[in-house]
Short mmCIF file of C-alpha atoms and ligand atoms in Angstrom, two decimals:
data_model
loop_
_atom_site.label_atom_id
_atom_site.label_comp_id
_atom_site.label_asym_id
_atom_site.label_seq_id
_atom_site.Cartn_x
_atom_site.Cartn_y
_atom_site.Cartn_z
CA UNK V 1 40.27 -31.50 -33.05
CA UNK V 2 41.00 -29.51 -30.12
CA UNK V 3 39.45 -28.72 -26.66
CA UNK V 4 39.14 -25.35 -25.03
CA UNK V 5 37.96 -24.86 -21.86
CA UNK V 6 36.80 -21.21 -20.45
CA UNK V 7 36.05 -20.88 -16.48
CA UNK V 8 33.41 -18.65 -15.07
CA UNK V 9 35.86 -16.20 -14.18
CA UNK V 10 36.64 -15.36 -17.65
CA UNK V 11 32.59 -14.76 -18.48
CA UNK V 12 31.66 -13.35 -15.53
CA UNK V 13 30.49 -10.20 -17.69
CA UNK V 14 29.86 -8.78 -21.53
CA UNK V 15 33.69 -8.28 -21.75
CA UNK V 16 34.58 -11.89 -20.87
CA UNK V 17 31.67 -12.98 -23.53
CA UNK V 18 33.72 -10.83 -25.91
CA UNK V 19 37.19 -11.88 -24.54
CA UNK V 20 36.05 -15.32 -26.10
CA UNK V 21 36.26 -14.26 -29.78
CA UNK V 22 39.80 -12.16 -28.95
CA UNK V 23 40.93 -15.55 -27.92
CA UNK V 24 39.45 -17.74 -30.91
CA UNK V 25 40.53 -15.17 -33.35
CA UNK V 26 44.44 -15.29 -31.85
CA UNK V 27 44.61 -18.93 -30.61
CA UNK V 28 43.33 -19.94 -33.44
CA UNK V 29 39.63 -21.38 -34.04
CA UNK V 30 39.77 -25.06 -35.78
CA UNK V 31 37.45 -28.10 -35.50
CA UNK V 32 36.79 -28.05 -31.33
CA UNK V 33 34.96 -28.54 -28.99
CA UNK V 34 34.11 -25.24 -26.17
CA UNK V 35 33.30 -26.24 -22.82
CA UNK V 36 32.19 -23.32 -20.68
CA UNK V 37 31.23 -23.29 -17.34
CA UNK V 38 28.71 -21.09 -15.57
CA UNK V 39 29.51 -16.79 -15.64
CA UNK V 40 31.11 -15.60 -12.87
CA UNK V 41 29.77 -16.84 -9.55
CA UNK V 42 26.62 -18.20 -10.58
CA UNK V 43 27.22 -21.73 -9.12
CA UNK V 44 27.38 -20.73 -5.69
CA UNK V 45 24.20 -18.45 -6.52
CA UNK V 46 22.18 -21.19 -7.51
CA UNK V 47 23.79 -23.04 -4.55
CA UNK V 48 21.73 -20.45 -2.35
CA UNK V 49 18.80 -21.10 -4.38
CA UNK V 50 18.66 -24.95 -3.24
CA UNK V 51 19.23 -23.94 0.35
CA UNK V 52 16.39 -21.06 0.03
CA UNK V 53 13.95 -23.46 -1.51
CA UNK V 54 14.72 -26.72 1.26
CA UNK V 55 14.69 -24.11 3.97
CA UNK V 56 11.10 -22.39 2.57
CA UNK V 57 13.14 -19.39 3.15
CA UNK V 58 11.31 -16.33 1.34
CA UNK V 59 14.74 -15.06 0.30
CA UNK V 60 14.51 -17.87 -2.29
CA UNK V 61 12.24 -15.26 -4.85
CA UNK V 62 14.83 -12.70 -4.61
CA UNK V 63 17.55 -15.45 -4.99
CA UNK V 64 16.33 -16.66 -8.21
CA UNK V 65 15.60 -13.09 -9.25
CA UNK V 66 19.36 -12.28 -8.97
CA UNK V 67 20.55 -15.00 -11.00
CA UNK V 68 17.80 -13.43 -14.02
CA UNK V 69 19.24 -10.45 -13.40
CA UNK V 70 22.70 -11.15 -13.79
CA UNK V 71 22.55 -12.97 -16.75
CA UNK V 72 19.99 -10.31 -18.41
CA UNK V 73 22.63 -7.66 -17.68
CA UNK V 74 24.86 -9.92 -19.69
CA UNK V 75 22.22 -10.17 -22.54
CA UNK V 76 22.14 -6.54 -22.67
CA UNK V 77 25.75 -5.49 -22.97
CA UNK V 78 25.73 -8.53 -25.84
CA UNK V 79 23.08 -8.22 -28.20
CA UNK V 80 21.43 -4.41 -29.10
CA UNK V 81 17.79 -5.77 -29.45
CA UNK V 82 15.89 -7.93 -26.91
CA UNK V 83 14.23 -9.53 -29.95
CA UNK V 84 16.74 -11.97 -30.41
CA UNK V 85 15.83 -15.18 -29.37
CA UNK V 86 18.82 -15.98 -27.13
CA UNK V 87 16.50 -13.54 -24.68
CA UNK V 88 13.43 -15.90 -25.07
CA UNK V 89 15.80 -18.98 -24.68
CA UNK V 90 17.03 -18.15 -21.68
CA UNK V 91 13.76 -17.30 -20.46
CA UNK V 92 12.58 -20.51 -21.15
CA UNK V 93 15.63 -22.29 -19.51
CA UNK V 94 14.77 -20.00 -15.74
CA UNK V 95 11.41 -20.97 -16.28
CA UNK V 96 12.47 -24.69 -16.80
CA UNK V 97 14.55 -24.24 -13.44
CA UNK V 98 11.24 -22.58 -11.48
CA UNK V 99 9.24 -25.70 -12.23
CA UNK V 100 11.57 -28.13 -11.35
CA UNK V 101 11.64 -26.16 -7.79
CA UNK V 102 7.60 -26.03 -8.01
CA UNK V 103 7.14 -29.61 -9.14
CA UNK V 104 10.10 -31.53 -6.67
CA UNK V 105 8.92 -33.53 -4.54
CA UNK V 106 12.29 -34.87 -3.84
CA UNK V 107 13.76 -33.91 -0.27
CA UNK V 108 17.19 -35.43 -0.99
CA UNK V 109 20.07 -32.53 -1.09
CA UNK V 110 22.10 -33.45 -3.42
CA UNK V 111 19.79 -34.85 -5.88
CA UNK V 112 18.12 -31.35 -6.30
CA UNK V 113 21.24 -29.63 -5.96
CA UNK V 114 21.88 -31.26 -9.41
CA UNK V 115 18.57 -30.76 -10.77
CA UNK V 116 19.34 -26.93 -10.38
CA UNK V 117 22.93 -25.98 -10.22
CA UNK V 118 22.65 -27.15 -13.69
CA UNK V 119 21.06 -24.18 -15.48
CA UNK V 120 24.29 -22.41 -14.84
CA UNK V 121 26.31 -24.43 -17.58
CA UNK V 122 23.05 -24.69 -19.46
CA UNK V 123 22.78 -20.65 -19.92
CA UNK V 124 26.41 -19.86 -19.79
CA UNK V 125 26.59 -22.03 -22.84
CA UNK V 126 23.42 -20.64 -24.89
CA UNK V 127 24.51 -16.98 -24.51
CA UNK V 128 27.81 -17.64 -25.68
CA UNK V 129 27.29 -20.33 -28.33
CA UNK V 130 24.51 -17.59 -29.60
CA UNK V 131 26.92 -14.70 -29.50
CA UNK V 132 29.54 -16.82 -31.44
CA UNK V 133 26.54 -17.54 -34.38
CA UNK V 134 26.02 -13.86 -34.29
CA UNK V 135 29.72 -12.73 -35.00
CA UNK V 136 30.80 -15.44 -37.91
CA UNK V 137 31.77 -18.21 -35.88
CA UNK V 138 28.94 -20.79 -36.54
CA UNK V 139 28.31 -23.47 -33.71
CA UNK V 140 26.58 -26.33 -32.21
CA UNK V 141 25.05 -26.08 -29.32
CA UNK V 142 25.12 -29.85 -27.42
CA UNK V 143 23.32 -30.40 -24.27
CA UNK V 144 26.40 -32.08 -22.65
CA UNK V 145 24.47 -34.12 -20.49
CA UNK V 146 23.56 -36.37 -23.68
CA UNK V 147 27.14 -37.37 -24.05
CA UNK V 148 28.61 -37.14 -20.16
CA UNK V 149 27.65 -40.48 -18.79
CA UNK V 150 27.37 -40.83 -15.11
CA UNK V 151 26.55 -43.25 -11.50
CA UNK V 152 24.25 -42.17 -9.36
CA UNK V 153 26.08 -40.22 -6.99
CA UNK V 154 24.64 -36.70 -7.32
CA UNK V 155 27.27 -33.71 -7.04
CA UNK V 156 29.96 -36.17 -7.05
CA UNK V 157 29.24 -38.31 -9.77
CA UNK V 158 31.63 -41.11 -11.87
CA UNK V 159 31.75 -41.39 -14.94
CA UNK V 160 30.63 -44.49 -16.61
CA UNK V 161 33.45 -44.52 -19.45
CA UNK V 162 32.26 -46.68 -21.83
CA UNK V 163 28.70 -45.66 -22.33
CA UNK V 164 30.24 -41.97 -22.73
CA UNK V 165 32.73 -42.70 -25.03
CA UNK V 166 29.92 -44.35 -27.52
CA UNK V 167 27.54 -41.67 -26.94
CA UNK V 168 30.51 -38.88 -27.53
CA UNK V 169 31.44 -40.66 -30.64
CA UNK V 170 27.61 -40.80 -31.64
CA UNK V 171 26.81 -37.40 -30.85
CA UNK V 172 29.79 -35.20 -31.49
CA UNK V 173 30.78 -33.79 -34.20
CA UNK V 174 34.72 -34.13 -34.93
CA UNK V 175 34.36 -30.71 -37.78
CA UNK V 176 33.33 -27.66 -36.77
CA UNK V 177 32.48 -25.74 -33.52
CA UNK V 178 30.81 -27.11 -30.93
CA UNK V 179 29.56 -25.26 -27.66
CA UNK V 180 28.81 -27.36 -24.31
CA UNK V 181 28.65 -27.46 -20.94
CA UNK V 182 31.47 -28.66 -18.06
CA UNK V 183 30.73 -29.89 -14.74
CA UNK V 184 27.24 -31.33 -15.72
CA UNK V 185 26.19 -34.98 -16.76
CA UNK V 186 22.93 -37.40 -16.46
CA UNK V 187 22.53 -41.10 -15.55
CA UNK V 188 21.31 -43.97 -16.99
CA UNK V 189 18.02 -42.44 -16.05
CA UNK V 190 18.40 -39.40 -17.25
CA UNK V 191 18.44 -37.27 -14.36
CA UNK V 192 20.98 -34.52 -14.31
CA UNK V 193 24.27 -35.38 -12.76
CA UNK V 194 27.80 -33.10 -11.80
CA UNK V 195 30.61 -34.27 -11.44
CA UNK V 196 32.08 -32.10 -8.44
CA UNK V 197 32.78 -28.50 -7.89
CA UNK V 198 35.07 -27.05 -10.11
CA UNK V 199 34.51 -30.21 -12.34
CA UNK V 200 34.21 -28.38 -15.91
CA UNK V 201 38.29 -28.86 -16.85
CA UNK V 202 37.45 -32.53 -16.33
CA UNK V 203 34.51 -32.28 -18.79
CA UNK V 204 37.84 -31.37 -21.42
CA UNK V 205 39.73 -34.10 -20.14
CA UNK V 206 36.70 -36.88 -20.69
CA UNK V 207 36.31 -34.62 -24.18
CA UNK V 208 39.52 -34.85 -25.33
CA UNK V 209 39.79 -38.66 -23.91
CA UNK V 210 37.28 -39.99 -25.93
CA UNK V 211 37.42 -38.26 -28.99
CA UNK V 212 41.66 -38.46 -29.56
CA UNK V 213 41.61 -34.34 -28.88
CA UNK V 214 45.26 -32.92 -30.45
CA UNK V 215 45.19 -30.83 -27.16
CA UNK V 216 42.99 -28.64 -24.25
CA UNK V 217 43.50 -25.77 -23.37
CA UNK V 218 42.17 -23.72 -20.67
CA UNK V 219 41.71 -20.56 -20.18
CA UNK V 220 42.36 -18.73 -17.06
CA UNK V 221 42.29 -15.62 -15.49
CA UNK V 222 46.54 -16.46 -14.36
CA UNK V 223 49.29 -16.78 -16.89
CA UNK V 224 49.24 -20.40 -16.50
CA UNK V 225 50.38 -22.90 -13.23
CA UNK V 226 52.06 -20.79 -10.98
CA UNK V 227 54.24 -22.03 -8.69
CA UNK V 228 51.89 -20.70 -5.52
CA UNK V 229 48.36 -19.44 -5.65
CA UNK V 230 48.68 -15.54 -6.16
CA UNK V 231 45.24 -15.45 -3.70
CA UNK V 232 47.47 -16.77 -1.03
CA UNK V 233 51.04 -16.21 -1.56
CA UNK V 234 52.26 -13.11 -2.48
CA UNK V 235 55.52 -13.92 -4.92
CA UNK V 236 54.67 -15.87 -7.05
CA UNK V 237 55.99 -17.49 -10.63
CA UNK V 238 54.87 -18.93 -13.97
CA UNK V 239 55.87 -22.73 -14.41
CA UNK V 240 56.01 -23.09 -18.08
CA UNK V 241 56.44 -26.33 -18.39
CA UNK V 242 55.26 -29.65 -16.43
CA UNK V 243 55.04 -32.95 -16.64
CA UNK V 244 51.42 -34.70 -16.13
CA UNK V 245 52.93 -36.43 -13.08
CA UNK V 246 53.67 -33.17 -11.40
CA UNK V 247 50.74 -31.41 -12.65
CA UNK V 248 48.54 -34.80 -10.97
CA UNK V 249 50.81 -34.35 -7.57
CA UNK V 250 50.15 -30.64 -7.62
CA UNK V 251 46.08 -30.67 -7.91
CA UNK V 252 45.75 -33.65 -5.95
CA UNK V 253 48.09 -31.77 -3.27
CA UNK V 254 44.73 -29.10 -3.91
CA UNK V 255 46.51 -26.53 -6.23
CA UNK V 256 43.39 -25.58 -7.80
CA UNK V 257 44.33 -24.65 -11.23
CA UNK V 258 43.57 -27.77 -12.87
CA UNK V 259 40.43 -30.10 -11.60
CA UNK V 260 42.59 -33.06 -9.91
CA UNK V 261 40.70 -36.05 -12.43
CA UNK V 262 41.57 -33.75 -15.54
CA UNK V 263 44.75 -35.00 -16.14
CA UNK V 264 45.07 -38.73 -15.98
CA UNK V 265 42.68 -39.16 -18.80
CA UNK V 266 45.28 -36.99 -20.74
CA UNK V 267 48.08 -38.65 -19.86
CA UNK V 268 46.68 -42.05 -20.84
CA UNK V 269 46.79 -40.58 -24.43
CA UNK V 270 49.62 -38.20 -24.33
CA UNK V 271 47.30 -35.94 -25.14
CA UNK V 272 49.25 -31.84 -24.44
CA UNK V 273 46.96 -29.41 -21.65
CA UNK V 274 48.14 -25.93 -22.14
CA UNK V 275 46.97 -23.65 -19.12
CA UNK V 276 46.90 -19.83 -21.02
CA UNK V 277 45.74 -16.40 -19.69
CA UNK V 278 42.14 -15.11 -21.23
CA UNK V 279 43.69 -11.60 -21.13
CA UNK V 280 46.77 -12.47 -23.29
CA UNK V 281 45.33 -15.40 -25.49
CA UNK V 282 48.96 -15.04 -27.47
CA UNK V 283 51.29 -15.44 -24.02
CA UNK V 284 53.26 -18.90 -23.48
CA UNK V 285 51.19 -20.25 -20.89
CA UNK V 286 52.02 -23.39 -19.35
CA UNK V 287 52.14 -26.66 -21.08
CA UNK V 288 51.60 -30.13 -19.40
CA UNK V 289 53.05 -33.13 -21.54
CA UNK V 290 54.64 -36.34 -20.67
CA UNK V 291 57.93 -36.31 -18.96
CA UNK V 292 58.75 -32.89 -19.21
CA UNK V 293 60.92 -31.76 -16.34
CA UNK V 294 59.42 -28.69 -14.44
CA UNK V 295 60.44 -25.18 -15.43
CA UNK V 296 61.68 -23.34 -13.89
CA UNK V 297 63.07 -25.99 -11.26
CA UNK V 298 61.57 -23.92 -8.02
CA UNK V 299 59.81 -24.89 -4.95
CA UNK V 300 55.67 -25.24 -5.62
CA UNK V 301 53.62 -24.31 -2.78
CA UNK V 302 50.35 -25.03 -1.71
CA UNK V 303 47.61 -24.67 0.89
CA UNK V 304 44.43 -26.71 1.66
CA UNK V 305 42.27 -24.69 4.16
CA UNK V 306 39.57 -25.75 6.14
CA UNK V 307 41.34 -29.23 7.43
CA UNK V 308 40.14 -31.07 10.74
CA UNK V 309 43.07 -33.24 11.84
CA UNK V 310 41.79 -36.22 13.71
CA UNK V 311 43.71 -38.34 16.35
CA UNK V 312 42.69 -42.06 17.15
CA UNK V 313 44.10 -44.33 19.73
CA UNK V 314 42.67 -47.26 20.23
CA UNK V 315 41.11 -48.09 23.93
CA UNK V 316 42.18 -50.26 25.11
CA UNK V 317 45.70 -49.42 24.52
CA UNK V 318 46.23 -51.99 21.56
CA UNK V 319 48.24 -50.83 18.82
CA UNK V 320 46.38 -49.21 15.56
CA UNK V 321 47.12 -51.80 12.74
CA UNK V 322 45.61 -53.35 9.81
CA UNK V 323 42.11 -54.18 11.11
CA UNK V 324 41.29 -50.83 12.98
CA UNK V 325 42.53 -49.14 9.69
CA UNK V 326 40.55 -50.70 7.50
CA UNK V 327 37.37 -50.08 9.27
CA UNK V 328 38.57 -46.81 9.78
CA UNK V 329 39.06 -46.33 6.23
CA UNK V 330 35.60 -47.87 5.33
CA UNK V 331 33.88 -45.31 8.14
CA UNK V 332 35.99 -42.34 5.76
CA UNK V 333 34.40 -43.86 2.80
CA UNK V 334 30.92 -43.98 4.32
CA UNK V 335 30.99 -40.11 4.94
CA UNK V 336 33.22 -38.94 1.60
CA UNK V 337 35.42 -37.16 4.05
CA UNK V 338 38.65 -37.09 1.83
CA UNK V 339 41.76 -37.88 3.44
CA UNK V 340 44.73 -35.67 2.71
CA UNK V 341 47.29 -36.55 5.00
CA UNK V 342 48.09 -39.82 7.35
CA UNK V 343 50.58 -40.14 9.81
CA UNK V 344 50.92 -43.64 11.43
CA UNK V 345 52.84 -44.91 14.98
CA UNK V 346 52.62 -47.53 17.10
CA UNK V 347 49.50 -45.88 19.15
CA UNK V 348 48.01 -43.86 17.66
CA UNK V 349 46.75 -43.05 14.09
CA UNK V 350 46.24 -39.27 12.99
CA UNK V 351 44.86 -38.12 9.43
CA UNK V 352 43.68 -34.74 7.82
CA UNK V 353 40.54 -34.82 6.50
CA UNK V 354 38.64 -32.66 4.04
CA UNK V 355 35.11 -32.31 5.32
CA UNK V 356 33.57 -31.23 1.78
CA UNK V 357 30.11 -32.52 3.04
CA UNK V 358 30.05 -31.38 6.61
CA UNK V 359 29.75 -34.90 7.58
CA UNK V 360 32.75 -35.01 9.99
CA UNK V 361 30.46 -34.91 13.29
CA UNK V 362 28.48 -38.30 12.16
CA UNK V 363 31.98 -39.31 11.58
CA UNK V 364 33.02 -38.52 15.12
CA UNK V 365 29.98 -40.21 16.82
CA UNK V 366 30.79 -43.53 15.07
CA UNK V 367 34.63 -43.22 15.73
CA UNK V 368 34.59 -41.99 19.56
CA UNK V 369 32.41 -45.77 20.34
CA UNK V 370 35.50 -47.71 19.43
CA UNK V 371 38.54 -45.17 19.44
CA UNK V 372 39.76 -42.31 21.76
CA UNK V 373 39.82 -39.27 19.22
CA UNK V 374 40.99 -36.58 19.96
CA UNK V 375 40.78 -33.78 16.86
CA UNK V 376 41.59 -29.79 15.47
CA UNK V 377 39.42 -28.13 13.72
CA UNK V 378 40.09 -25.12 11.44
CA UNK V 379 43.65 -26.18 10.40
CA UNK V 380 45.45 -25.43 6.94
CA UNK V 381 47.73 -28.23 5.22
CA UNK V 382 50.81 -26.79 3.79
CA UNK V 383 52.33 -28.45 0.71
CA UNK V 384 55.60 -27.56 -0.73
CA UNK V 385 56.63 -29.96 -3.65
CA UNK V 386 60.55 -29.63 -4.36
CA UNK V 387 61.73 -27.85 -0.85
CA UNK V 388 64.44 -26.28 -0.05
CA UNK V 389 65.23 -24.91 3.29
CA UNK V 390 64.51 -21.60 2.45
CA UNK V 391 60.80 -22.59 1.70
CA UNK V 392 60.10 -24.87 4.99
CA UNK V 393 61.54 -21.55 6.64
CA UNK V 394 59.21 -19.04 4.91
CA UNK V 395 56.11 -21.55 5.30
CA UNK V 396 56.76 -22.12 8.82
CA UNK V 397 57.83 -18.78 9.70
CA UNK V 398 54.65 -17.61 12.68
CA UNK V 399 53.16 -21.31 12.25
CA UNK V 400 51.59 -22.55 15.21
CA UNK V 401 52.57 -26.60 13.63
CA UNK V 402 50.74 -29.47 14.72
CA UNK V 403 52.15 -32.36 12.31
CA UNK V 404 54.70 -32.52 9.99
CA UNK V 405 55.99 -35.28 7.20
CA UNK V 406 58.20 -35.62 4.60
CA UNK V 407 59.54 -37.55 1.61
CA UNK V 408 61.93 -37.01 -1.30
CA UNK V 409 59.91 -34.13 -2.84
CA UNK V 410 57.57 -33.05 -0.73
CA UNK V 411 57.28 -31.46 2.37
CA UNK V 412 53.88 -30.80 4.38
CA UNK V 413 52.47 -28.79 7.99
CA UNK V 414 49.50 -29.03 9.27
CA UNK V 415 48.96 -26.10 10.72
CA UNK V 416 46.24 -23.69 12.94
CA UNK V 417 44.31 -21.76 10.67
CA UNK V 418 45.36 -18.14 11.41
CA UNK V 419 42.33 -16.23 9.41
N1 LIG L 501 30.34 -24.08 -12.38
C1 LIG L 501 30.96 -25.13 -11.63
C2 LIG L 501 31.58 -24.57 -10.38
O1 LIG L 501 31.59 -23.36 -10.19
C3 LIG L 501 31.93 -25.94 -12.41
C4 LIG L 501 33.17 -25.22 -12.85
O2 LIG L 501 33.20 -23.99 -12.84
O3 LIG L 501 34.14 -25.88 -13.20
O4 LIG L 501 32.08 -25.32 -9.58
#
């Protein structure tokens, strides 16, 4: 039993819905499991959607009208005759999404964000497990938010492990082809849940997790993990093999070719993740198993945009220690603002934060009554895992810095933002 896992980016169009057969027919198709996300860039169209609708914006008719017309430009390049009923099936599933907007009552963000994002993964993965019937490779479609078991935390949801597992067990089936959705997953009362943006690789990793996958693979747009992200750094190279501890430092530095959660569920089972190219199905890849020292051994880079470094001193010029970090912590908690960087002295206390939910200013109100903060917005963390002097130079080179750390391996700036 294997996992693949195909991004948006590699069925953003007809070709890409194609691309997916080219890669069963040369990697090999076997008892698995697909997990697709949604085509192309639909997420963030939905996204706009949700803010249309909350805002009673009348952009939000043309908004939804875009995301019909994308995917019917799919439908078109895919199957010859609009009688098929993938066309009324997807028809059904926008309409679904219109009366959820018409019937909400619910002013809550993130709840309705979930309710909606949702049809994304739910089309993405009718078109293509439709297509797939149509060309020889017979498939089951699962709704994956009958197996994905989650809190309550819309957009950022846990996963409740146990209750999955059973219902995975219960509702997969371990021959044949099945098609399903990443990213998306209900709770106990059935409401649609996701687990985070870019959360469909960790769909494979729960997948895989519960059901004793041999391997996942994904299927990516790069070669594999490179060693920088080619969006960002101009040179960059293949890694072709890593261990699952290096692959875990590298996303949860925010290299953001593998979801950050994917890969400790695989490691708890030594269970392989091979990160391959769409366009070259037959290429090497890279492959992530236990203990495997990195190759080749080369400097990995990475950059979080988008920081806000924060300063605290206390006010009464006591020293920052256990207490005031705790509640400090708890207040980073209370807002999800995720902390990617601390730096600690006698006086003062400084920390980069990742303000995924534009919270930070509630943060700040709370924070300025018992500390004196001081605080940068628009900065970029810098990340280079096995440095050599060479690499601090190039990363540094026209930096105006602000912090910097380091340990045995790693090596990070916090920087302006230049852009
Ligand atoms: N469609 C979701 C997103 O764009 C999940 C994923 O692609 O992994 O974030």
């Amino acid at each position: 039993m294997k996992i693949f896992k195909f991004g948006g980016a590699s069925v953003k169009d007809g070709n890409g819905v194609k691309n997916v057969i080219n890669v069963l027919q040369k990697a090999g198709a076997s008892d698995m499991v697909i997990v697709v996300s949604a085509m192309g860039k639909t997420t963030n169209a939905l996204e706009l959607v949700v803010d249309f609708y909350l805002q009673k914006n009348p952009k939000l008719k043309v908004a939804i009208d875009d995301v019909k017309d994308y995917h019917l430009q799919i439908l078109d390049s895919l199957f010859l005759n609009r009688q098929h009923r993938v066309f009324r099936k997807i028809d059904s599933l926008l309409s679904d999404m219109e009366t959820t907007l018409e019937r909400n009552k619910s002013t809550q963000y993130d709840y309705l964000y979930d309710q909606i994002v949702c049809y994304g993964e739910l089309i993405s993965t009718t078109i293509i497990s439709e297509y797939l019937g149509t060309h020889g490779f017979k498939n089951k479609w699962l709704d994956a938010r009958e197996i994905i078991k989650t809190n309550d935390t819309y957009r950022d949801a846990a996963v409740d492990w146990k209750l999955t597992q059973s219902k995975i067990l219960e509702k997969v089936d371990k021959m044949g082809m099945t098609v399903t959705q990443g990213f998306i997953a209900s709770n106990t009362n059935n409401f649609t849940t996701t687990l985070g943006r870019e959360g469909s690789d960790y769909t494979a990793g729960i997948l895989a997790y519960c059901m004793n996958a041999h391997s996942v693979s994904i299927w990516k747009d790069v070669p594999g993990v490179l060693n920088g992200d080619p969006r960002v750094f101009k040179h960059t190279e293949l890694l072709t093999q890593i261990s699952y501890e290096e692959a875990i430092e590298l996303a949860f530095y925010g290299a953001s070719v593998i979801h950050p959660k994917t890969l400790q569920p695989l490691q708890r089972k030594g269970i392989p993740l091979y990160v391959k190219s769409f366009l070259d199905p037959e290429a090497k890849g890279t492959s992530v198993k236990k203990g495997q020292r990195l190759v080749p051994e080369i400097p990995c880079f990475i950059v979080k945009k988008n920081q806000v470094l924060v300063s605290l001193s206390s006010l009464d010029f006591s020293f920052i220690v256990e207490d005031n970090i705790s509640e400090i912590f708890k207040l980073f908690h209370k807002y999800q603002l995720k902390v990617d960087l601390i730096q600690n002295s006698a006086i003062s206390f400084s920390v980069c934060l990742d303000n995924k939910f534009n919270t930070f200013e509630e943060l700040l109100k709370c924070l300025k009554a018992t500390f004196s903060v001081s605080y940068e917005k628009n900065v970029s963390l810098f990340t280079i895992r096995h440095y050599t002097k060479e690499a601090i130079r190039f990363i540094e080179t026209d930096k105006d810095i602000l912090l910097k750390q380091s340990t045995k391996e790693t090596y990070q700036i916090v920087v302006k933002q230049q852009d």
